[in-house]
Amino acid sequence: MDEYIVTIGVETHIQIKTKSKIFCKCSTEFTEEPNRNVCPICMGLPGVMPTLNFEVVPLAIKTALALNCNINRISGFARKNYFYPDLPKGYQITQHEFPLATSGYMQLRSGKKIRIKRIHLEEDTGKMIHDQDQNSLLDFNRAGVPLMEIVTEPDFNSEKEVIEYLENLQRIVRYLDVSTANMEFGELRGEPNISLRKKDDQKLGTKTEIKNLNSFKSIEKGIILEIERQKELLSKGERIISVTMLFDERKQELRPMRKKESVSEYRYFPEPDLPDLLLSENFIEEIKKSMVELPSQKLERLQKDYGLSFEEGEIITSNRDFADFFEKSVDGVKNLKKVTKFFIREIPAILNEKKIGVKDLKFNHKDLNKLLKMIDEEKVNLNFAQDILKKMSLTGNDPDDIIKCDGGNISLNEKDVENMIIEVIKENSKEVERYKNGEDKLFGFLVGQCMKKAKNRANPKLINEMLKEILKR
Ligand SMILES: [Zn+2]
């Protein structure tokens, strides 16, 4: 059925997290007010000189190292010339012939390596807004915001691989604290280019590019639609034209935007106002030393150190704060298997429901650690612990306090527990009789009855032991 081979390459723009823009001192902070963060430099007025904000360099190098790239000791800036209203200078400052980093790779789950062709620095453009009265307005707050562009070789064969790559990339730059990489704010923009060719063709087919993809879902959908479109054209014997396709989020469809410029049409030339970027071996070594544990490394270590499954590890390392929180919370906890599910289900559910990060939880890792140790010591059972966790997330109270103000006192004294068990035995005389006649499984039922009566106020271990004891009498 599939007589075509799908080939996809991806260009990703990621906003680098700095206070000011890449070639001027304007703030990069998001603001609703249009044209607040602008100056003559980012507006491209005549006679101004750009200066490189050096803060962007180590951040981009960290990303390049995480993607196994070579860092080029000499890189340089160029002007990419084109006319578009959102580009006040008439050109964009980028890196062309001499990018910051080249020849890296990222390994996917399947073991397949996606080659990274290059990573370069550049400035963002402004934004054009079309209002309801058919006016086109311009906002230059984004003009000059620092970006790095990460370009892969055409090594992907499916939308699934593209999504895995982009999710990994997002995780990496967040771990490195290089970018917040929120797709809905345009801080991470993935643009796939797609071509199809017959199985026995050696040469790649004509590629098209998709833009305006603001979520992983849109990227997946956009690629699927474009593959379908090209298949249909090819099967009718038609040619594919090199175009940029625009994804319409609302209608969930693609439409051609413009015929894509070829490289020569941009008339690149070296930026005369900026010197080359020279990096010393020492500088790069220092950055290497300062690298934090990357998501893939953390995943491997947590699996080894805490006996997590791959799936559990993936959830726990999905973000760095959460992984740190996990490690601190389970410190000294013996029964890891039992408590891991808190980090797979209960806590993610709380975070999702409130749409918060782990740092905004009302309880901290110390209180959680206390609760998890109570499970270890069988002071509370799992169900009760879940209740306590919920209350901790609502009140921020420490687990001991919650147990106390629940009218609960988990250490009902032995005499109380004994009286309670005797009551349960009286109330369930038939079952007790059957148990004594050899129906062992009824022991569980009797424990359940005691637990119900104790309303979580008694130590389950104590109930178990005392019940056994009393039934022997
Ligand atoms: Zn500026």
Short mmCIF file of C-alpha atoms and ligand atoms in Angstrom, two decimals:
data_model
loop_
_atom_site.label_atom_id
_atom_site.label_comp_id
_atom_site.label_asym_id
_atom_site.label_seq_id
_atom_site.Cartn_x
_atom_site.Cartn_y
_atom_site.Cartn_z
CA MET A 1 0.00 0.00 0.00
CA ASP A 2 2.75 2.45 0.98
CA GLU A 3 4.65 2.84 -2.23
CA TYR A 4 6.13 6.14 -1.05
CA ILE A 5 8.91 6.86 1.39
CA VAL A 6 8.26 9.91 3.57
CA THR A 7 11.26 12.09 4.34
CA ILE A 8 11.05 14.90 6.88
CA GLY A 9 13.55 17.46 8.12
CA VAL A 10 12.80 19.93 10.91
CA GLU A 11 13.85 23.51 11.55
CA THR A 12 13.17 24.66 15.08
CA HIS A 13 13.34 28.18 16.40
CA ILE A 14 13.78 28.45 20.13
CA GLN A 15 13.71 31.70 22.06
CA ILE A 16 16.79 32.03 24.25
CA LYS A 17 15.98 33.14 27.79
CA THR A 18 17.70 36.48 28.26
CA LYS A 19 16.55 39.74 29.84
CA SER A 20 17.36 41.84 26.80
CA LYS A 21 17.25 41.44 23.03
CA ILE A 22 20.13 40.02 21.04
CA PHE A 23 21.51 43.24 19.50
CA CYS A 24 20.14 46.03 21.74
CA LYS A 25 19.20 46.67 25.37
CA CYS A 26 15.41 46.41 24.92
CA SER A 27 13.58 44.06 27.27
CA THR A 28 12.41 40.67 26.01
CA GLU A 29 9.62 40.55 28.56
CA PHE A 30 6.20 39.72 27.15
CA THR A 31 3.80 42.65 27.16
CA GLU A 32 0.31 43.16 25.81
CA GLU A 33 1.14 46.76 24.93
CA PRO A 34 2.40 46.83 21.31
CA ASN A 35 5.71 48.52 20.51
CA ARG A 36 6.71 49.11 24.12
CA ASN A 37 10.03 47.23 23.94
CA VAL A 38 11.56 48.97 20.95
CA CYS A 39 14.48 51.30 20.24
CA PRO A 40 16.24 52.69 17.13
CA ILE A 41 18.43 49.56 16.90
CA CYS A 42 15.70 46.93 16.78
CA MET A 43 13.61 49.26 14.61
CA GLY A 44 16.50 49.39 12.17
CA LEU A 45 16.77 53.18 11.94
CA PRO A 46 19.66 54.52 9.85
CA GLY A 47 23.02 55.01 11.54
CA VAL A 48 22.57 52.66 14.50
CA MET A 49 24.96 49.87 15.42
CA PRO A 50 23.97 46.46 16.78
CA THR A 51 26.05 44.96 19.63
CA LEU A 52 25.87 41.26 20.44
CA ASN A 53 24.28 40.47 23.80
CA PHE A 54 26.89 37.94 24.87
CA GLU A 55 24.48 36.25 27.32
CA VAL A 56 23.02 34.26 24.41
CA VAL A 57 26.32 32.58 23.55
CA PRO A 58 26.80 30.18 26.51
CA LEU A 59 23.10 29.29 26.44
CA ALA A 60 23.23 28.31 22.78
CA ILE A 61 26.50 26.43 23.34
CA LYS A 62 24.91 24.41 26.17
CA THR A 63 22.12 23.37 23.83
CA ALA A 64 24.61 22.48 21.11
CA LEU A 65 26.64 20.36 23.53
CA ALA A 66 23.49 18.57 24.69
CA LEU A 67 22.87 17.74 21.03
CA ASN A 68 26.42 16.42 20.54
CA CYS A 69 27.43 19.21 18.14
CA ASN A 70 30.84 20.58 17.30
CA ILE A 71 31.18 24.12 18.58
CA ASN A 72 32.86 26.27 15.97
CA ARG A 73 35.66 28.43 17.35
CA ILE A 74 34.85 31.07 14.74
CA SER A 75 31.33 31.89 13.67
CA GLY A 76 29.94 34.99 12.06
CA PHE A 77 26.79 36.94 11.34
CA ALA A 78 25.15 37.66 8.01
CA ARG A 79 22.28 39.66 6.63
CA LYS A 80 19.37 37.74 5.18
CA ASN A 81 17.63 40.20 2.89
CA TYR A 82 13.93 40.11 2.21
CA PHE A 83 11.06 42.54 2.32
CA TYR A 84 8.23 41.93 4.66
CA PRO A 85 6.37 44.47 6.81
CA ASP A 86 7.35 42.76 10.06
CA LEU A 87 11.05 43.19 9.26
CA PRO A 88 11.84 46.87 9.79
CA LYS A 89 15.46 46.74 8.60
CA GLY A 90 14.65 44.94 5.36
CA TYR A 91 17.01 42.21 6.49
CA GLN A 92 17.35 39.82 9.39
CA ILE A 93 20.67 39.34 11.20
CA THR A 94 21.41 35.63 11.33
CA GLN A 95 24.32 33.24 10.92
CA HIS A 96 24.68 31.76 7.48
CA GLU A 97 28.00 30.45 6.20
CA PHE A 98 29.58 30.21 9.64
CA PRO A 99 27.07 28.91 12.20
CA LEU A 100 27.84 28.54 15.91
CA ALA A 101 27.61 24.74 15.91
CA THR A 102 27.41 21.90 13.41
CA SER A 103 27.24 18.09 13.01
CA GLY A 104 25.39 16.85 16.08
CA TYR A 105 22.70 14.26 16.66
CA MET A 106 19.86 13.22 18.92
CA GLN A 107 19.10 9.60 19.57
CA LEU A 108 15.44 8.54 19.57
CA ARG A 109 13.91 5.80 21.74
CA SER A 110 14.24 3.32 18.88
CA GLY A 111 18.00 3.93 18.82
CA LYS A 112 17.75 5.85 15.56
CA LYS A 113 19.99 8.91 15.40
CA ILE A 114 18.61 12.14 13.97
CA ARG A 115 21.51 14.18 12.64
CA ILE A 116 21.63 17.85 13.60
CA LYS A 117 23.01 19.82 10.70
CA ARG A 118 23.57 23.14 12.41
CA ILE A 119 22.61 25.47 15.23
CA HIS A 120 22.83 29.19 14.65
CA LEU A 121 21.93 32.43 16.39
CA GLU A 122 19.56 34.98 14.94
CA GLU A 123 17.05 37.69 15.77
CA ASP A 124 13.29 37.30 15.71
CA THR A 125 11.08 39.45 13.50
CA GLY A 126 8.15 41.63 14.52
CA LYS A 127 4.55 40.57 14.34
CA MET A 128 1.83 41.57 11.93
CA ILE A 129 -1.70 41.71 13.34
CA HIS A 130 -4.74 41.80 11.07
CA ASP A 131 -7.67 43.31 12.94
CA GLN A 132 -11.39 42.99 12.31
CA ASP A 133 -11.60 46.26 10.34
CA GLN A 134 -9.14 44.86 7.83
CA ASN A 135 -6.29 46.98 9.12
CA SER A 136 -2.84 45.45 9.28
CA LEU A 137 -0.97 46.55 12.39
CA LEU A 138 2.65 46.04 13.33
CA ASP A 139 4.09 45.19 16.72
CA PHE A 140 7.89 45.17 17.01
CA ASN A 141 8.17 43.92 20.60
CA ARG A 142 9.47 40.62 19.27
CA ALA A 143 11.84 42.18 16.73
CA GLY A 144 15.37 41.39 17.92
CA VAL A 145 14.39 38.77 20.51
CA PRO A 146 17.20 36.17 20.55
CA LEU A 147 16.57 32.89 18.81
CA MET A 148 18.57 29.83 18.05
CA GLU A 149 17.64 27.86 15.00
CA ILE A 150 18.27 24.14 15.11
CA VAL A 151 18.25 22.41 11.73
CA THR A 152 18.15 18.64 11.28
CA GLU A 153 19.07 16.57 8.28
CA PRO A 154 16.04 14.98 6.56
CA ASP A 155 16.24 11.91 8.81
CA PHE A 156 12.65 11.52 9.99
CA ASN A 157 10.25 9.08 8.34
CA SER A 158 7.09 9.76 10.30
CA GLU A 159 5.26 12.41 12.28
CA LYS A 160 5.74 10.28 15.41
CA GLU A 161 9.53 10.60 15.16
CA VAL A 162 9.22 14.36 14.68
CA ILE A 163 7.09 14.71 17.80
CA GLU A 164 9.48 12.59 19.87
CA TYR A 165 12.39 14.74 18.69
CA LEU A 166 10.62 18.02 19.48
CA GLU A 167 9.43 16.84 22.89
CA ASN A 168 12.98 15.82 23.74
CA LEU A 169 14.29 19.13 22.50
CA GLN A 170 11.80 21.01 24.65
CA ARG A 171 12.78 18.93 27.67
CA ILE A 172 16.49 19.53 27.04
CA VAL A 173 16.30 23.32 26.76
CA ARG A 174 14.10 23.43 29.86
CA TYR A 175 16.53 21.26 31.83
CA LEU A 176 19.37 23.53 30.74
CA ASP A 177 17.29 26.58 31.65
CA VAL A 178 18.05 27.96 28.21
CA SER A 179 14.42 28.60 27.28
CA THR A 180 10.94 28.30 28.71
CA ALA A 181 10.06 26.84 25.31
CA ASN A 182 6.30 27.28 25.54
CA MET A 183 4.85 26.55 22.14
CA GLU A 184 1.69 28.56 22.70
CA PHE A 185 3.83 31.70 23.21
CA GLY A 186 5.93 30.97 20.14
CA GLU A 187 9.03 30.29 22.24
CA LEU A 188 9.50 26.99 20.45
CA ARG A 189 8.42 26.76 16.81
CA GLY A 190 8.93 23.58 14.85
CA GLU A 191 8.71 23.77 11.08
CA PRO A 192 8.84 20.45 9.28
CA ASN A 193 9.70 20.11 5.61
CA ILE A 194 8.29 17.10 3.87
CA SER A 195 8.94 15.22 0.69
CA LEU A 196 7.81 11.93 -0.76
CA ARG A 197 9.55 9.65 -3.20
CA LYS A 198 8.88 6.28 -4.77
CA LYS A 199 10.48 3.34 -2.96
CA ASP A 200 13.04 2.71 -5.69
CA ASP A 201 13.89 6.39 -6.30
CA GLN A 202 17.28 7.40 -4.97
CA LYS A 203 16.71 11.13 -5.23
CA LEU A 204 14.60 12.97 -2.64
CA GLY A 205 11.33 14.43 -3.90
CA THR A 206 10.50 18.16 -3.90
CA LYS A 207 9.90 19.33 -0.37
CA THR A 208 7.32 21.66 1.08
CA GLU A 209 7.46 23.40 4.42
CA ILE A 210 4.72 23.85 7.01
CA LYS A 211 4.49 26.94 9.18
CA ASN A 212 2.22 28.25 11.90
CA LEU A 213 2.19 25.11 14.01
CA ASN A 214 1.63 26.16 17.61
CA SER A 215 1.36 22.83 19.40
CA PHE A 216 2.61 19.27 19.15
CA LYS A 217 -0.91 18.31 18.10
CA SER A 218 -0.88 20.79 15.21
CA ILE A 219 2.53 19.59 14.07
CA GLU A 220 1.34 15.99 14.02
CA LYS A 221 -1.84 16.90 12.20
CA GLY A 222 -0.07 19.23 9.75
CA ILE A 223 2.43 16.54 8.74
CA ILE A 224 -0.26 13.91 8.28
CA LEU A 225 -2.29 16.29 6.07
CA GLU A 226 0.73 17.26 3.98
CA ILE A 227 1.74 13.63 3.41
CA GLU A 228 -1.81 12.89 2.25
CA ARG A 229 -1.85 15.91 -0.05
CA GLN A 230 1.45 15.02 -1.69
CA LYS A 231 0.46 11.36 -2.08
CA GLU A 232 -2.70 12.37 -3.86
CA LEU A 233 -0.89 14.70 -6.25
CA LEU A 234 1.82 12.17 -7.01
CA SER A 235 -0.63 9.36 -7.61
CA LYS A 236 -2.35 11.59 -10.19
CA GLY A 237 0.99 12.08 -11.87
CA GLU A 238 1.22 15.73 -10.85
CA ARG A 239 4.35 17.55 -9.70
CA ILE A 240 4.97 18.86 -6.21
CA ILE A 241 5.76 22.57 -6.14
CA SER A 242 8.11 23.90 -3.50
CA VAL A 243 5.77 25.97 -1.32
CA THR A 244 5.27 26.99 2.28
CA MET A 245 2.02 25.63 3.64
CA LEU A 246 0.19 27.41 6.43
CA PHE A 247 -1.65 25.38 9.04
CA ASP A 248 -5.05 26.76 9.97
CA GLU A 249 -5.54 25.74 13.59
CA ARG A 250 -9.24 26.54 13.63
CA LYS A 251 -10.16 24.73 10.43
CA GLN A 252 -7.48 22.07 10.95
CA GLU A 253 -6.38 22.38 7.34
CA LEU A 254 -3.40 23.42 5.25
CA ARG A 255 -3.24 26.10 2.60
CA PRO A 256 -0.34 27.28 0.45
CA MET A 257 1.19 30.54 1.72
CA ARG A 258 3.79 31.57 -0.81
CA LYS A 259 6.24 30.13 -3.21
CA LYS A 260 9.31 29.49 -1.15
CA GLU A 261 12.34 31.71 -1.80
CA SER A 262 15.46 29.87 -2.75
CA VAL A 263 18.64 30.63 -0.79
CA SER A 264 20.06 32.85 -3.54
CA GLU A 265 17.01 35.10 -3.40
CA TYR A 266 17.91 36.14 0.14
CA ARG A 267 21.21 37.65 -1.09
CA TYR A 268 23.06 36.79 2.09
CA PHE A 269 26.20 38.77 2.83
CA PRO A 270 28.38 39.14 5.94
CA GLU A 271 26.98 41.60 8.49
CA PRO A 272 29.45 44.50 8.33
CA ASP A 273 28.43 45.95 11.72
CA LEU A 274 29.27 42.89 13.83
CA PRO A 275 32.67 41.28 14.34
CA ASP A 276 33.09 37.52 14.04
CA LEU A 277 32.34 35.55 17.15
CA LEU A 278 35.59 34.00 18.42
CA LEU A 279 35.48 31.41 21.18
CA SER A 280 38.41 30.07 23.14
CA GLU A 281 38.87 26.40 23.97
CA ASN A 282 38.89 27.37 27.63
CA PHE A 283 35.54 29.13 27.44
CA ILE A 284 33.90 26.07 25.85
CA GLU A 285 35.54 23.77 28.43
CA GLU A 286 34.11 25.87 31.27
CA ILE A 287 30.64 25.53 29.79
CA LYS A 288 31.09 21.78 29.43
CA LYS A 289 31.94 21.58 33.12
CA SER A 290 28.85 23.54 34.10
CA MET A 291 26.44 21.26 32.23
CA VAL A 292 23.64 19.81 34.37
CA GLU A 293 22.45 16.23 34.07
CA LEU A 294 20.44 15.93 30.85
CA PRO A 295 16.99 14.33 30.74
CA SER A 296 18.24 11.11 29.12
CA GLN A 297 21.04 10.79 31.67
CA LYS A 298 18.68 11.44 34.56
CA LEU A 299 16.22 8.89 33.21
CA GLU A 300 18.91 6.24 33.06
CA ARG A 301 20.18 7.02 36.55
CA LEU A 302 16.73 7.08 38.19
CA GLN A 303 15.89 3.73 36.64
CA LYS A 304 19.07 2.33 38.11
CA ASP A 305 19.01 4.06 41.51
CA TYR A 306 15.30 3.69 42.28
CA GLY A 307 14.32 0.61 40.30
CA LEU A 308 11.86 2.58 38.16
CA SER A 309 10.47 1.17 34.94
CA PHE A 310 11.22 3.10 31.73
CA GLU A 311 7.66 4.46 31.66
CA GLU A 312 7.77 5.56 35.30
CA GLY A 313 11.15 7.17 34.70
CA GLU A 314 9.84 9.07 31.70
CA ILE A 315 6.98 10.55 33.69
CA ILE A 316 9.18 11.48 36.63
CA THR A 317 11.92 13.05 34.49
CA SER A 318 9.46 14.86 32.21
CA ASN A 319 10.57 17.99 34.01
CA ARG A 320 13.62 18.75 36.06
CA ASP A 321 11.84 20.24 39.08
CA PHE A 322 9.59 17.22 39.32
CA ALA A 323 12.52 14.81 39.11
CA ASP A 324 14.34 16.74 41.86
CA PHE A 325 11.19 16.75 43.96
CA PHE A 326 10.89 12.98 43.54
CA GLU A 327 14.47 12.35 44.65
CA LYS A 328 14.18 14.57 47.72
CA SER A 329 10.78 13.17 48.71
CA VAL A 330 11.80 9.51 48.60
CA ASP A 331 15.07 10.07 50.43
CA GLY A 332 15.43 7.28 52.99
CA VAL A 333 12.11 5.67 52.01
CA LYS A 334 12.41 1.88 51.95
CA ASN A 335 9.32 0.73 50.16
CA LEU A 336 9.89 2.57 46.87
CA LYS A 337 7.68 0.30 44.77
CA LYS A 338 4.72 1.12 46.96
CA VAL A 339 5.15 4.89 46.93
CA THR A 340 6.27 5.43 43.32
CA LYS A 341 2.66 5.48 42.19
CA PHE A 342 2.18 8.73 44.08
CA PHE A 343 4.53 10.33 41.56
CA ILE A 344 2.94 8.61 38.57
CA ARG A 345 -0.71 9.23 39.41
CA GLU A 346 -1.69 11.20 42.51
CA ILE A 347 0.75 14.12 42.35
CA PRO A 348 0.58 14.63 38.55
CA ALA A 349 -3.22 14.62 38.93
CA ILE A 350 -3.01 17.42 41.53
CA LEU A 351 -0.60 19.41 39.32
CA ASN A 352 -2.78 18.96 36.24
CA GLU A 353 -5.95 19.87 38.01
CA LYS A 354 -4.50 23.11 39.38
CA LYS A 355 -2.34 23.73 36.31
CA ILE A 356 0.68 24.40 38.50
CA GLY A 357 4.27 23.25 38.73
CA VAL A 358 5.70 21.25 41.57
CA LYS A 359 7.21 24.40 43.12
CA ASP A 360 3.70 25.82 43.58
CA LEU A 361 2.41 22.87 45.57
CA LYS A 362 1.21 23.76 49.05
CA PHE A 363 3.36 21.06 50.63
CA ASN A 364 7.07 20.52 50.29
CA HIS A 365 9.27 17.47 49.86
CA LYS A 366 9.94 17.27 53.62
CA ASP A 367 6.27 16.81 54.48
CA LEU A 368 5.81 14.34 51.68
CA ASN A 369 8.88 12.45 52.87
CA LYS A 370 7.28 12.22 56.32
CA LEU A 371 4.10 10.78 54.82
CA LEU A 372 5.98 8.25 52.69
CA LYS A 373 7.92 7.09 55.73
CA MET A 374 4.62 6.57 57.59
CA ILE A 375 3.71 4.15 54.81
CA ASP A 376 7.05 2.42 55.31
CA GLU A 377 6.36 2.04 59.02
CA GLU A 378 2.81 0.86 58.26
CA LYS A 379 1.45 3.66 60.40
CA VAL A 380 -0.95 4.47 57.60
CA ASN A 381 -2.15 2.34 54.72
CA LEU A 382 -2.07 3.50 51.11
CA ASN A 383 -5.70 4.60 50.97
CA PHE A 384 -5.37 6.71 54.05
CA ALA A 385 -2.10 8.14 52.75
CA GLN A 386 -3.88 9.22 49.58
CA ASP A 387 -6.48 11.05 51.66
CA ILE A 388 -3.76 12.75 53.65
CA LEU A 389 -1.94 13.75 50.46
CA LYS A 390 -5.10 15.35 49.11
CA LYS A 391 -5.52 17.31 52.32
CA MET A 392 -1.88 18.35 52.24
CA SER A 393 -2.38 19.73 48.75
CA LEU A 394 -5.39 21.73 49.88
CA THR A 395 -4.18 23.03 53.24
CA GLY A 396 -0.41 22.78 53.15
CA ASN A 397 -0.58 21.19 56.61
CA ASP A 398 1.94 18.65 57.70
CA PRO A 399 0.74 15.00 57.72
CA ASP A 400 0.84 14.71 61.52
CA ASP A 401 -1.44 17.73 61.89
CA ILE A 402 -3.86 16.37 59.31
CA ILE A 403 -4.11 13.07 61.11
CA LYS A 404 -4.71 14.89 64.38
CA CYS A 405 -7.40 17.27 63.19
CA ASP A 406 -9.18 14.47 61.38
CA GLY A 407 -10.21 13.48 64.87
CA GLY A 408 -7.69 10.93 64.00
CA ASN A 409 -5.03 9.75 66.22
CA ILE A 410 -3.34 6.93 64.46
CA SER A 411 -2.02 5.65 67.70
CA LEU A 412 -5.35 4.61 69.22
CA ASN A 413 -3.93 2.89 72.24
CA GLU A 414 -3.76 -0.87 72.42
CA LYS A 415 -6.63 -1.10 74.87
CA ASP A 416 -8.90 0.84 72.48
CA VAL A 417 -7.87 -1.35 69.58
CA GLU A 418 -8.50 -4.47 71.61
CA ASN A 419 -11.99 -3.30 72.61
CA MET A 420 -12.73 -2.45 69.03
CA ILE A 421 -11.64 -5.86 67.81
CA ILE A 422 -13.75 -7.58 70.43
CA GLU A 423 -16.75 -5.57 69.23
CA VAL A 424 -16.08 -6.59 65.64
CA ILE A 425 -15.84 -10.22 66.65
CA LYS A 426 -19.20 -9.99 68.43
CA GLU A 427 -20.85 -8.36 65.45
CA ASN A 428 -19.50 -10.94 63.02
CA SER A 429 -19.84 -14.10 65.06
CA LYS A 430 -20.81 -16.25 62.05
CA GLU A 431 -17.72 -15.27 60.08
CA VAL A 432 -15.53 -15.81 63.13
CA GLU A 433 -17.01 -19.29 63.50
CA ARG A 434 -16.27 -20.08 59.83
CA TYR A 435 -12.74 -18.74 60.18
CA LYS A 436 -12.13 -20.95 63.16
CA ASN A 437 -13.40 -23.89 61.11
CA GLY A 438 -10.68 -23.37 58.59
CA GLU A 439 -11.87 -20.66 56.17
CA ASP A 440 -8.63 -18.67 56.32
CA LYS A 441 -9.64 -16.10 53.76
CA LEU A 442 -12.18 -14.68 56.20
CA PHE A 443 -9.31 -13.19 58.16
CA GLY A 444 -8.99 -10.50 55.50
CA PHE A 445 -12.69 -9.75 55.81
CA LEU A 446 -12.39 -9.33 59.58
CA VAL A 447 -9.37 -7.03 59.20
CA GLY A 448 -11.46 -4.97 56.79
CA GLN A 449 -14.27 -4.69 59.33
CA CYS A 450 -11.82 -3.53 62.00
CA MET A 451 -10.27 -0.98 59.67
CA LYS A 452 -13.69 0.36 58.83
CA LYS A 453 -14.52 0.78 62.47
CA ALA A 454 -11.14 2.33 63.21
CA LYS A 455 -11.74 4.93 60.46
CA ASN A 456 -8.01 5.11 59.79
CA ARG A 457 -7.25 5.92 63.37
CA ALA A 458 -5.39 2.71 64.08
CA ASN A 459 -2.15 1.33 62.83
CA PRO A 460 -3.05 -1.44 60.34
CA LYS A 461 -0.12 -3.53 61.45
CA LEU A 462 -1.30 -3.41 65.04
CA ILE A 463 -4.84 -4.42 64.03
CA ASN A 464 -3.48 -7.37 62.11
CA GLU A 465 -1.34 -8.62 64.95
CA MET A 466 -3.95 -8.12 67.67
CA LEU A 467 -6.76 -9.67 65.67
CA LYS A 468 -4.70 -12.79 65.10
CA GLU A 469 -3.89 -12.88 68.78
CA ILE A 470 -7.47 -12.41 69.98
CA LEU A 471 -8.88 -14.97 67.53
CA LYS A 472 -6.55 -17.57 69.00
CA ARG A 473 -8.03 -17.16 72.44
ZN ZN B 1 15.81 47.63 20.80
#
